[in-house]
Short mmCIF file of C-alpha atoms and ligand atoms in Angstrom, two decimals:
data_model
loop_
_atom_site.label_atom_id
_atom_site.label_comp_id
_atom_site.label_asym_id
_atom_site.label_seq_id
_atom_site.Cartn_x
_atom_site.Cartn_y
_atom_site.Cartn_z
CA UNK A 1 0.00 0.00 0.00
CA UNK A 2 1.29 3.87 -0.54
CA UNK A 3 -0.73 6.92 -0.63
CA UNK A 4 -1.27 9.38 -3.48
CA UNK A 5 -1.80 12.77 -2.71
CA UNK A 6 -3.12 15.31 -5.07
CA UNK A 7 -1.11 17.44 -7.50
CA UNK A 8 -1.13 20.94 -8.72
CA UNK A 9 0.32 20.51 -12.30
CA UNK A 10 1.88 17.53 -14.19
CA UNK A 11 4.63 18.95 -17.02
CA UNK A 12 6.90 17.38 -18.67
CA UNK A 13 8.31 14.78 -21.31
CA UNK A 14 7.44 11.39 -20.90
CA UNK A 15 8.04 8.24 -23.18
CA UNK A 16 5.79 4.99 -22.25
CA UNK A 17 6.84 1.20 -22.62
CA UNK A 18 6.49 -1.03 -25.41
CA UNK A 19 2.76 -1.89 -26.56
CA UNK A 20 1.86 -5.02 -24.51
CA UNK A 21 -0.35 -6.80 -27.39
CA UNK A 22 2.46 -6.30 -29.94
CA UNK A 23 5.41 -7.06 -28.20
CA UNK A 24 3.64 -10.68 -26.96
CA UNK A 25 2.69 -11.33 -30.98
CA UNK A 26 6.70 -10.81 -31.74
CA UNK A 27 7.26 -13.26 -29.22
CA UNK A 28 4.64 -15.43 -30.66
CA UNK A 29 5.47 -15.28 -34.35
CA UNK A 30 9.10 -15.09 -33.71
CA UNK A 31 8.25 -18.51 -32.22
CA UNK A 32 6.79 -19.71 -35.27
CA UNK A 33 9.05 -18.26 -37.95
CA UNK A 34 12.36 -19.37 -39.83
CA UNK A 35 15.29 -17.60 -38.32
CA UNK A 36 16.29 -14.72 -35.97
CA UNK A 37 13.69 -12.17 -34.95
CA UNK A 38 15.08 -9.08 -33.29
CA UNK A 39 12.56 -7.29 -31.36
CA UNK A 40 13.23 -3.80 -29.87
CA UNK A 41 11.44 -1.76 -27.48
CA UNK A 42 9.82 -4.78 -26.20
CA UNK A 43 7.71 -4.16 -22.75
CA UNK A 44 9.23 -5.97 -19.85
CA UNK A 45 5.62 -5.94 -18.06
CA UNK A 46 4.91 -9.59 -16.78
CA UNK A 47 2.11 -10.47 -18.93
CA UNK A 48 4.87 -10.78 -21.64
CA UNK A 49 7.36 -12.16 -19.97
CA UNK A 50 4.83 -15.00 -19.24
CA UNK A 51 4.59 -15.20 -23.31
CA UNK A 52 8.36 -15.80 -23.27
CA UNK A 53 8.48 -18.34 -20.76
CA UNK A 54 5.95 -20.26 -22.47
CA UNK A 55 7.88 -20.46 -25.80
CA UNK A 56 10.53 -21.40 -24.20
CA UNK A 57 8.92 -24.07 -22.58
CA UNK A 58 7.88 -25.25 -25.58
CA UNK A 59 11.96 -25.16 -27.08
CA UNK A 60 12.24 -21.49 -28.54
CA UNK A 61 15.93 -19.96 -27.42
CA UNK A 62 15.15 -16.40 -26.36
CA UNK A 63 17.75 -14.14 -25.38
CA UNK A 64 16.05 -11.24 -23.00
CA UNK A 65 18.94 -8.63 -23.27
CA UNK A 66 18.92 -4.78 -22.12
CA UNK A 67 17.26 -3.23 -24.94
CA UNK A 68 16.38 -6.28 -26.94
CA UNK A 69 14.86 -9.43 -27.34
CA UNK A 70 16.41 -12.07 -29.63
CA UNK A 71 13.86 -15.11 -30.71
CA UNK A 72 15.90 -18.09 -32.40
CA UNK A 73 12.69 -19.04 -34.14
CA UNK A 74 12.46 -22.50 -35.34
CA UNK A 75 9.49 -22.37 -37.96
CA UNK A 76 6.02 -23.67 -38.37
CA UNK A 77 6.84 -27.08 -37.49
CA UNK A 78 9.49 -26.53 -34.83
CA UNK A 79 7.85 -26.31 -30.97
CA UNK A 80 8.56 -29.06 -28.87
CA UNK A 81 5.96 -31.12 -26.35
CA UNK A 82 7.12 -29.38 -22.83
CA UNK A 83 7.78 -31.01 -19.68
CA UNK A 84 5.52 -28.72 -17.29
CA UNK A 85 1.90 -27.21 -17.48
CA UNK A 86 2.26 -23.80 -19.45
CA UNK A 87 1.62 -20.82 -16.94
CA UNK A 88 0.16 -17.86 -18.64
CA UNK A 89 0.13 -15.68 -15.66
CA UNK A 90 -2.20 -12.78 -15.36
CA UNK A 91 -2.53 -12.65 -19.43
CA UNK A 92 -5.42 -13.38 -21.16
CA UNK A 93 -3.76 -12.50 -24.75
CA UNK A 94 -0.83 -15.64 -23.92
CA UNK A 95 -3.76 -17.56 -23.08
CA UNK A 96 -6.11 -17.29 -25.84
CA UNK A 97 -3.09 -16.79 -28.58
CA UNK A 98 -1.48 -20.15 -27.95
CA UNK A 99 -4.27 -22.30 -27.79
CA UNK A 100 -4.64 -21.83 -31.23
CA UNK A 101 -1.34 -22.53 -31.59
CA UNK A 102 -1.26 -25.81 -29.31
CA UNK A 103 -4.32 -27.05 -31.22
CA UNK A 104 -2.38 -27.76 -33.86
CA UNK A 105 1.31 -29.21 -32.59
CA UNK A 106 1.83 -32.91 -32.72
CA UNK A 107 1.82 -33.28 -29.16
CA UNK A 108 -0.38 -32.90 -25.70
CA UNK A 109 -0.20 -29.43 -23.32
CA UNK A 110 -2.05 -28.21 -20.16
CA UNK A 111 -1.83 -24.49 -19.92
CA UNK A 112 -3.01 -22.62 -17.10
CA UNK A 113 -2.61 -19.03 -15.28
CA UNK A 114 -2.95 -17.32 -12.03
CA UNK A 115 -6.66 -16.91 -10.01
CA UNK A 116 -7.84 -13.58 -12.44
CA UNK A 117 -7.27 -15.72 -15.65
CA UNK A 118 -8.60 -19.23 -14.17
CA UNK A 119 -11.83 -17.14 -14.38
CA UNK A 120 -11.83 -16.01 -17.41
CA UNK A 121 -14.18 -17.29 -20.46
CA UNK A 122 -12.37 -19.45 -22.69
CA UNK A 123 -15.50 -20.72 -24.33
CA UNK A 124 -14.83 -18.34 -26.29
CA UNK A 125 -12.00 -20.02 -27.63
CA UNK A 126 -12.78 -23.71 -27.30
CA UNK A 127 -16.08 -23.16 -29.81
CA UNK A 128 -14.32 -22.15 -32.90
CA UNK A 129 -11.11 -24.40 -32.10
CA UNK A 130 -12.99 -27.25 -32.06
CA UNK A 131 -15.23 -26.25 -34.70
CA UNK A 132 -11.33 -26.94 -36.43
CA UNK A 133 -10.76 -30.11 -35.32
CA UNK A 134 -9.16 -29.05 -32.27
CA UNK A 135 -9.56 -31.34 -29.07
CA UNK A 136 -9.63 -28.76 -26.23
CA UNK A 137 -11.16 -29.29 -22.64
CA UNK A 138 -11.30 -27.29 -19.30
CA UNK A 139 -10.10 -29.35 -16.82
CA UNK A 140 -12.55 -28.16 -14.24
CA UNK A 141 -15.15 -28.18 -16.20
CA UNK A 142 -16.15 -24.83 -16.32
CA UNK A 143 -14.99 -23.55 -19.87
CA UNK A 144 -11.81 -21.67 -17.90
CA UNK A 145 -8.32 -22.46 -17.82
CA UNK A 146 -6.55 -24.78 -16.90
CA UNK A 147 -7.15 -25.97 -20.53
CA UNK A 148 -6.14 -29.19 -21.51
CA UNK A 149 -4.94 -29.70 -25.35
CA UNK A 150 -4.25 -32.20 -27.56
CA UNK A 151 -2.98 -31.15 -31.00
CA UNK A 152 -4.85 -32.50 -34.07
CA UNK A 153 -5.27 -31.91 -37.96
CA UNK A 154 -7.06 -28.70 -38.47
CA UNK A 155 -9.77 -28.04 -41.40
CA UNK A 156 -10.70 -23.97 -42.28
CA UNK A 157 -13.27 -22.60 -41.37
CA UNK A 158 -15.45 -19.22 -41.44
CA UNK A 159 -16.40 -18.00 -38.37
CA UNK A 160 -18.70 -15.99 -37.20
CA UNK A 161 -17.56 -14.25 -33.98
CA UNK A 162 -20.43 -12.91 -31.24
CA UNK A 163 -17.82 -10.46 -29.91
CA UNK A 164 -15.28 -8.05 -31.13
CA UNK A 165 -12.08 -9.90 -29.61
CA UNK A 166 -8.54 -9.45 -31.12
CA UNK A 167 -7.56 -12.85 -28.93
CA UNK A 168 -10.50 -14.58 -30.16
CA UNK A 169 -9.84 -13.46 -34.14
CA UNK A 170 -5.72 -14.08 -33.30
CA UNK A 171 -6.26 -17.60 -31.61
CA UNK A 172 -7.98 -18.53 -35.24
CA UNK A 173 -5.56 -17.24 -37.56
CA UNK A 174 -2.99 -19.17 -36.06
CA UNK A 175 -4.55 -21.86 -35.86
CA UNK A 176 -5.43 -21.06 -39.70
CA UNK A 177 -1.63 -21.22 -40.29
CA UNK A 178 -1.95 -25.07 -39.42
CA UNK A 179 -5.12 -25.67 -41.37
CA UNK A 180 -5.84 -27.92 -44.59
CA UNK A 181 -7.61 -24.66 -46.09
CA UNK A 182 -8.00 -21.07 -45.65
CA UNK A 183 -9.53 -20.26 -42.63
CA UNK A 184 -11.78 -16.83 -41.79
CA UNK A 185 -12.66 -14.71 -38.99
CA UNK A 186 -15.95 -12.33 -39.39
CA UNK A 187 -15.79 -10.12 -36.33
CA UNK A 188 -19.27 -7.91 -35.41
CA UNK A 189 -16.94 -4.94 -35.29
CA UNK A 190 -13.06 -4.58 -35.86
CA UNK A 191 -10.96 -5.63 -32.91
CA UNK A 192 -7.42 -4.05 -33.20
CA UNK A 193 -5.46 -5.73 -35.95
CA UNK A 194 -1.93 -6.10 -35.07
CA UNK A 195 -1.95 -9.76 -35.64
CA UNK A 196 -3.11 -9.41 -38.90
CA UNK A 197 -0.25 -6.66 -39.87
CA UNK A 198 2.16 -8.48 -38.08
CA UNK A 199 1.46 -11.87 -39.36
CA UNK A 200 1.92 -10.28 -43.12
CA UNK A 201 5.08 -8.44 -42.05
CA UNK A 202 6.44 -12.42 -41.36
CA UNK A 203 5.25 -13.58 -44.57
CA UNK A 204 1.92 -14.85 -44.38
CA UNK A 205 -0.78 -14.80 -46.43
CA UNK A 206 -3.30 -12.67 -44.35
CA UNK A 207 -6.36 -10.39 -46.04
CA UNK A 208 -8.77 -8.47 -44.48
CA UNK A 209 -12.08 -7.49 -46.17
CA UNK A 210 -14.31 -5.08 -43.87
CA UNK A 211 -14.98 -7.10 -40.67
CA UNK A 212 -13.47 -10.41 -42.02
CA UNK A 213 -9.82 -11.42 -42.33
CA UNK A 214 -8.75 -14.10 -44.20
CA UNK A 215 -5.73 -16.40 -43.38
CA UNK A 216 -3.90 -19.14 -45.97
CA UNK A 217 -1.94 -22.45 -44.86
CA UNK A 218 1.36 -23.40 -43.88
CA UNK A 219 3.66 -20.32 -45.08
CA UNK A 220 6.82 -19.99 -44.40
CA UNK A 221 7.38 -17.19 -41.75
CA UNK A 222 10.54 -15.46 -41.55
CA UNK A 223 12.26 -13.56 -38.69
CA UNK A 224 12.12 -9.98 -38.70
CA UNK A 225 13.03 -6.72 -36.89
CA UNK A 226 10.28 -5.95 -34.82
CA UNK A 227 10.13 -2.22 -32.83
CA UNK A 228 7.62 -2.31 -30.68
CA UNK A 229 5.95 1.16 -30.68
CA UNK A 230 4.59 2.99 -27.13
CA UNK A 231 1.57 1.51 -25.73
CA UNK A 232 -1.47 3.98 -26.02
CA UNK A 233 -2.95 1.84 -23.26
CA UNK A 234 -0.24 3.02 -20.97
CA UNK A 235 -0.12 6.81 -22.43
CA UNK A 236 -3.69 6.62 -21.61
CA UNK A 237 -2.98 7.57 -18.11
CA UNK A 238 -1.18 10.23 -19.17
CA UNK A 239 -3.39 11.65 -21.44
CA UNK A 240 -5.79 11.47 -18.53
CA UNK A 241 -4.30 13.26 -16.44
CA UNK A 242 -2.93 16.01 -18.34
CA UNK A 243 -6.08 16.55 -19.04
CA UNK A 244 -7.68 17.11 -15.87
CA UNK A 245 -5.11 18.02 -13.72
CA UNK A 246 -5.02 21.57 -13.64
CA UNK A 247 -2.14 23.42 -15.38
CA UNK A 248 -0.78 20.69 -16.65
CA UNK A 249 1.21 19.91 -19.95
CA UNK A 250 2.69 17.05 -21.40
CA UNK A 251 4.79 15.61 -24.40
CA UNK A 252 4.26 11.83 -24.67
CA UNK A 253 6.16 10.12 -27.27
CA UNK A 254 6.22 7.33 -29.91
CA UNK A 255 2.78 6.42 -28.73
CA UNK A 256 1.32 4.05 -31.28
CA UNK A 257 -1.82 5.27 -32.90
CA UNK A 258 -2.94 2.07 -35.12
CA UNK A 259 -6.47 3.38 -35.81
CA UNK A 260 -8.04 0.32 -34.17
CA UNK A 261 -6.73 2.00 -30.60
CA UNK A 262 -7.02 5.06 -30.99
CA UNK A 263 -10.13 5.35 -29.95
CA UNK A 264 -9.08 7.38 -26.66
CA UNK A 265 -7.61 10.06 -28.83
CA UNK A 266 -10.99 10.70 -30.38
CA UNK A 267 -13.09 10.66 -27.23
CA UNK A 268 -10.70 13.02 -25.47
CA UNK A 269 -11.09 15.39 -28.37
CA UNK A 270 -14.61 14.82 -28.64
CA UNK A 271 -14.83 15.75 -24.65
CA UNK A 272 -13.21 18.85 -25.62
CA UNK A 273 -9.80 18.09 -24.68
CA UNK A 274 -6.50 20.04 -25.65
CA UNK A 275 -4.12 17.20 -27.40
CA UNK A 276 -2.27 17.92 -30.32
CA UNK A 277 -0.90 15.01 -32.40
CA UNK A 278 2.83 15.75 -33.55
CA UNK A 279 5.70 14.01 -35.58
CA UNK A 280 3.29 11.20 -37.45
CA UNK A 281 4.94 8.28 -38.56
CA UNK A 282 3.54 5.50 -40.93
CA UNK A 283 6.14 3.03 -41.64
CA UNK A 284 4.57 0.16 -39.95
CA UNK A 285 2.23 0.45 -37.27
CA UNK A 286 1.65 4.07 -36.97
CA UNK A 287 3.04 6.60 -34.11
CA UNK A 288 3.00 9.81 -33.24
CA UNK A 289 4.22 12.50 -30.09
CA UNK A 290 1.46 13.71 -28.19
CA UNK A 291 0.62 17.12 -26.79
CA UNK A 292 -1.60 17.19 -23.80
CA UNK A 293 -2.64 19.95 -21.98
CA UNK A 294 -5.25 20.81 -19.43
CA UNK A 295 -8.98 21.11 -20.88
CA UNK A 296 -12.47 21.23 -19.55
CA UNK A 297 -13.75 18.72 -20.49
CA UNK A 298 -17.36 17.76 -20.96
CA UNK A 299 -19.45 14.61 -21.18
CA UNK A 300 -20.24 12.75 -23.98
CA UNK A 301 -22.11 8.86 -24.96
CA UNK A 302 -19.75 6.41 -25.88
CA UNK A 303 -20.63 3.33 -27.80
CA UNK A 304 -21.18 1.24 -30.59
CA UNK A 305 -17.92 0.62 -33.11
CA UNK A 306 -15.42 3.16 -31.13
CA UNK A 307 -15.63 0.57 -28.09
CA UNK A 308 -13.10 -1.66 -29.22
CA UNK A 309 -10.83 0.37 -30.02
CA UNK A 310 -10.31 1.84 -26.75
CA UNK A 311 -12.01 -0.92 -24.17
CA UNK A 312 -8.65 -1.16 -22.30
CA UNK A 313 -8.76 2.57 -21.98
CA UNK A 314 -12.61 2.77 -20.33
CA UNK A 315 -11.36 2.33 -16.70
CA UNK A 316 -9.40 5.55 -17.37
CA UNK A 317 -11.95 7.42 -19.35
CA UNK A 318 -14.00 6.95 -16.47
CA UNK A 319 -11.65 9.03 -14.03
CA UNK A 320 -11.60 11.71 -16.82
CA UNK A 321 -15.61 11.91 -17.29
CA UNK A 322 -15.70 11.67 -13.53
CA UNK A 323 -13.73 15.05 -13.93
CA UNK A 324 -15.99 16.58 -16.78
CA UNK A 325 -19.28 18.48 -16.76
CA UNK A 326 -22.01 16.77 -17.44
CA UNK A 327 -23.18 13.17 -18.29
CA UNK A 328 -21.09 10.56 -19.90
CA UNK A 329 -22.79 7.38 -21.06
CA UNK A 330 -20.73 4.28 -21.69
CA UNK A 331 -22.70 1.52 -23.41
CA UNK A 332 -21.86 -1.25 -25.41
CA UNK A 333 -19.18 -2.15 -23.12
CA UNK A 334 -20.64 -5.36 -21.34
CA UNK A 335 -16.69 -6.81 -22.01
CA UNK A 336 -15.96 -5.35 -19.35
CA UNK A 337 -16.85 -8.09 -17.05
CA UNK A 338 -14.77 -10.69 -17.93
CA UNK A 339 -11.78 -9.12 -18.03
CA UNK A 340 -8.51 -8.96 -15.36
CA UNK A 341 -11.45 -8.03 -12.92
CA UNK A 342 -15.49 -7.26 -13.81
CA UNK A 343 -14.15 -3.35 -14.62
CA UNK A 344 -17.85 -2.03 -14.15
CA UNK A 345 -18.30 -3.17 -10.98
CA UNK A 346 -15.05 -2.00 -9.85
CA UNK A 347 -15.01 1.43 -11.38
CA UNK A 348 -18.57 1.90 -9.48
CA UNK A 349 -17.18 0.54 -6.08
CA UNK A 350 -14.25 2.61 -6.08
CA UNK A 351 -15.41 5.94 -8.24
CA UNK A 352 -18.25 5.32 -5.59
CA UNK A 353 -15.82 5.57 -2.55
CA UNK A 354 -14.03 8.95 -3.66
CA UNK A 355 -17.40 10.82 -4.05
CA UNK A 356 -18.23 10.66 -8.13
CA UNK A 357 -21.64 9.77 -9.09
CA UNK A 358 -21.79 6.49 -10.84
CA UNK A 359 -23.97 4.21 -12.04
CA UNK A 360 -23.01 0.80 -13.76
CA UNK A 361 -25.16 -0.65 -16.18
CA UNK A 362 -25.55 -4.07 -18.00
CA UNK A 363 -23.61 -2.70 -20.72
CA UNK A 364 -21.45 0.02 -19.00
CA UNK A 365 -21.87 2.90 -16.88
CA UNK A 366 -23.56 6.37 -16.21
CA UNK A 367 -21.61 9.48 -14.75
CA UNK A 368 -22.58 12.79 -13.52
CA UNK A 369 -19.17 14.43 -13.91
CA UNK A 370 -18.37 17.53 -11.68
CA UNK A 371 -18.55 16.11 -8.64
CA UNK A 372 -15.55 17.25 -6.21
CA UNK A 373 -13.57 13.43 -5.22
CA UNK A 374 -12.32 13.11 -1.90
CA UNK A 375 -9.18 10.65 -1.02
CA UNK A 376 -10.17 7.07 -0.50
CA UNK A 377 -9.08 3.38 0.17
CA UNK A 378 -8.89 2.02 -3.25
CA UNK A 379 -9.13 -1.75 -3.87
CA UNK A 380 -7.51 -2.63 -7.20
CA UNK A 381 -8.41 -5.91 -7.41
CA UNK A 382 -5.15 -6.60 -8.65
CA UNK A 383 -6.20 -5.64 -11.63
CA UNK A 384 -3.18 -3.29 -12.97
CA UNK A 385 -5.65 -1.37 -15.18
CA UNK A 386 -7.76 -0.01 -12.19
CA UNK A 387 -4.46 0.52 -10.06
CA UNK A 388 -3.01 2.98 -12.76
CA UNK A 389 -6.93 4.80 -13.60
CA UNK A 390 -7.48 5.53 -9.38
CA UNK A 391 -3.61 6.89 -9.02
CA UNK A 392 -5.30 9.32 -12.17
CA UNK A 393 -7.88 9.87 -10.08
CA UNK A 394 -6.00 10.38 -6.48
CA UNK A 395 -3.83 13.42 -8.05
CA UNK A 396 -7.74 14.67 -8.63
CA UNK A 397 -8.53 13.86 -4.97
CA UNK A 398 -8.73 16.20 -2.24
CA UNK A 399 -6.85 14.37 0.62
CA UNK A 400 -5.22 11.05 0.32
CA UNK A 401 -6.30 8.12 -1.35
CA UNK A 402 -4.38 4.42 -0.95
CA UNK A 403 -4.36 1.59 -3.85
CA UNK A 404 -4.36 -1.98 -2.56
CA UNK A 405 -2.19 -3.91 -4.44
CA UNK A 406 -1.11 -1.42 -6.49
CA UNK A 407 2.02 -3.41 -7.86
CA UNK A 408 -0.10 -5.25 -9.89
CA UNK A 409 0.86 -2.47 -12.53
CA UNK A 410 4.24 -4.73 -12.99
CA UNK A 411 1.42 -6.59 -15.47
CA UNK A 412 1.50 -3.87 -18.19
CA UNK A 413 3.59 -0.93 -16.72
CA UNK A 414 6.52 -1.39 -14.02
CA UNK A 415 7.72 1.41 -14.56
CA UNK A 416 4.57 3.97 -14.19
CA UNK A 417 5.02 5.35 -10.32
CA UNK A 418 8.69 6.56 -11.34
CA UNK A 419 7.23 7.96 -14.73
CA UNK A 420 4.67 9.62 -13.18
CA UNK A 421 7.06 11.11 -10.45
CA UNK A 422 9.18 13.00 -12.89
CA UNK A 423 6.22 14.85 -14.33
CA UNK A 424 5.77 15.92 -10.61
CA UNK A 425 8.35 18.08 -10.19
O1 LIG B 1 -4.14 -9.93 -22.10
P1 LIG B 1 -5.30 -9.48 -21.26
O2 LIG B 1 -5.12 -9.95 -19.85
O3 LIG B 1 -6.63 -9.87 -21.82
O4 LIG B 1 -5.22 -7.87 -21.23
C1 LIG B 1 -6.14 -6.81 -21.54
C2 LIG B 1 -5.61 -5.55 -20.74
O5 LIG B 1 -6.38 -4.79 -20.16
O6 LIG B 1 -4.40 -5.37 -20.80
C3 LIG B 1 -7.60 -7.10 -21.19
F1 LIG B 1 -7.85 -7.35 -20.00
O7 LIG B 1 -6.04 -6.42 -22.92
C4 LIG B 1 -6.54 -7.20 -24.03
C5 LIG B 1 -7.67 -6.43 -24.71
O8 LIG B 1 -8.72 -6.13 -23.84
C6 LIG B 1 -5.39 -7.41 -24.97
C7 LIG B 1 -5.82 -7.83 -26.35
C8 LIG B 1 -4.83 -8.37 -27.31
O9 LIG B 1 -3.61 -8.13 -27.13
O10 LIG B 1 -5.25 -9.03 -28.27
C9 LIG B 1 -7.13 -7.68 -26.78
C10 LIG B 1 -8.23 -7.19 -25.91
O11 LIG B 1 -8.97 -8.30 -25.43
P2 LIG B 1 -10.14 -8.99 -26.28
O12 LIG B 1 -10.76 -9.97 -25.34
O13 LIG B 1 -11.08 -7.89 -26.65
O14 LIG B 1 -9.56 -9.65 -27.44
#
């Protein structure tokens, strides 16, 4: 436990960590390719470090050196059977991503994960895998992990997804690079796409056609060079809080702005907030420097397509509308439940507890904004995404507010107290 006090002006130059969903696909695809991959700017955050330790369970040589990660990939064809249960951790994206590749290797795994992810749906998963051939069970019965999986011949398929889930579309594809035909994914909206412009950048065969993307058979992946851009998940906080905290002003740079998460950017303008987007770059996935400065904001209704593109972002979003004038709705959003904790329940406990006026929904939440917040005992739930969005809040606070187990930001962002500390000076 520590205590956050509340802060006059944030200013300052700040660059975020490695994007957590693309630096565990380099990891992943590294795995699966011909050759060296050479990733840079890779986030050290746990979640991917349990990605590692998986592949390497499975007989990938990766080198984890200061400043970059070297993946001895050994193609297609090339894991081994381990000798221990996979542990995914905390992460739902190592979870759901290499099932579909287990469901296809020549040999038998169990993969499991910590208490958050043994709760998770992975029914999700297990439909359209075995819809392939795959022979997937949950040990306990209860469509979570641990997930037992024994690797078959795969046939392709054309799915048709009920949610908009990158790690549901992702765990398809690569299963679709095992498959006896081309396999699609038709998603009700686009989930972000960074396995699909990764997977091309490695050689596959990978189309996209509106909500549907399209996979071939067996290529051969080669390693690449991979720089991992800034998380906008992580500059979310940021944004955040250069918003609302009075007089503030911030640079944040090489934040990656891949249109399917940049959803943020547009709700923070469309609240009325002061960002400026500098120094585009769109070699790749796309980035850009952002300025942020203090704005009133106002509220707004979110929902409908934006909502994947920023649904890691909504914890935050709520500290920020809690902030504005006015009434921000937040439907559409009932994926918040199942994730590292049920994120509406938790944003109305704790907004709750510092004074905001909240009220969660089936789909989402309601909030008055305006309302002055008052220091409180925060309980993250160990969920490192409602750990970063109170500290946001607690510089907003009058008095102090505490976050229990707060170090669960070590799952996406180690370093954020000490970033956040040298925009407080
Ligand atoms: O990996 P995990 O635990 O699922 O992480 C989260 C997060 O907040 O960091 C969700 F809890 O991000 C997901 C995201 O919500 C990462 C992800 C990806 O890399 O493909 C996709 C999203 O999940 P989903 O279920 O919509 O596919």
């Amino acid at each position: 436990m520590s205590n956050i006090q509340r802060n006059e002006a944030l200013r300052g130059e700040i660059t975020v960590p490695g994007d957590k969903s693309i630096s565990h696909r380099a990891v992943m695809f590294g795995s699966l390719a011909d050759g060296l991959t050479e990733v840079t700017n890779f986030l050290q955050g746990a979640d991917c470090l349990s990605t590692i330790e998986c592949f390497r369970s499975l007989g990938i040589e990766i080198e984890n050196t200061p400043g970059r990660i070297l993946i001895h990939g050994k193609g297609l064809h090339g894991l081994q059977a381990p000798s221990i249960v996979l542990d995914a951790g905390n992460s739902g994206t190592t979870t759901r991503l290499i099932s579909g590749i287990l469901a296809a290797q020549p040999f038998e795994t169990t993969l499991t994960g910590d208490a958050s992810i043994q709760k998770r749906p992975m029914r999700r998963i297990m439909e359209p895998l075995s819809m392939m051939g795959a022979d997937i069970t949950s040990l306990n019965n209860n469509d979570c992990a641990p997930l037992h999986i024994k690797g078959s011949r795969l046939h392709g398929i054309h799915y048709h997804s009920k949610v908009a889930s990158a790690q549901v579309k992702s765990a398809i594809l690569l299963a679709g690079l095992y498959a006896d035909a081309e396999t699609k994914v038709t998603e009700p909206v686009v989930s972000r796409n960074h396995s699909e412009i990764m997977l091309r950048y490695f050689g596959a065969n990978v189309k996209t056609e509106g909500t549907t993307a399209h996979i071939s058979p067996e290529p051969r992946l080669t390693g690449q060079c991979v720089r991992v851009p800034g998380d906008i998940s992580s500059a979310a906080y940021f944004i955040a809080a250069g918003l609302c905290v009075p007089g503030s002003e911030l640079l944040i740079k090489n934040v990656g702005i891949n249109p399917t998460r940049d959803g943020i950017l547009r709700i923070a303008l469309a609240m009325g907030g002061n960002i400026t987007i500098l120094n585009e770059n769109h070699d790749g996935e796309p980035t850009a420097d952002l300025l942020v400065k203090y704005s009133r904001l106002h509220g707004i209704t979110i929902k409908g397509d934006i909502i994947p593109t920023l649904i890691d972002e909504l914890p935050v979003i709520n500290i920020m509308a809690a902030a504005a004038e006015g009434t921000t709705v937040i439907q559409d959003a009932a994926e918040l439940k199942v994730k590292e904790s049920n994120r509406i329940d938790v944003m109305v406990e704790n907004l709750t507890a510092m004074g905001a006026d909240i009220t969660g929904t089936e789909d989402g939440m309601i909030i008055e904004g305006g309302k002055p917040l008052h220091g409180a005992v925060i309980d993250s739930h160990l969920d490192h995404r409602i750990a970063m969005s109170f500290t946001v809040a607690a510089l907003l606070a009058k008095g102090e507010t505490t976050i229990k187990g707060r170090d669960c930001i070590n799952i996406s962002y180690p370093s954020f107290y000490e970033d956040l500390e040298t925009l407080r000076r």
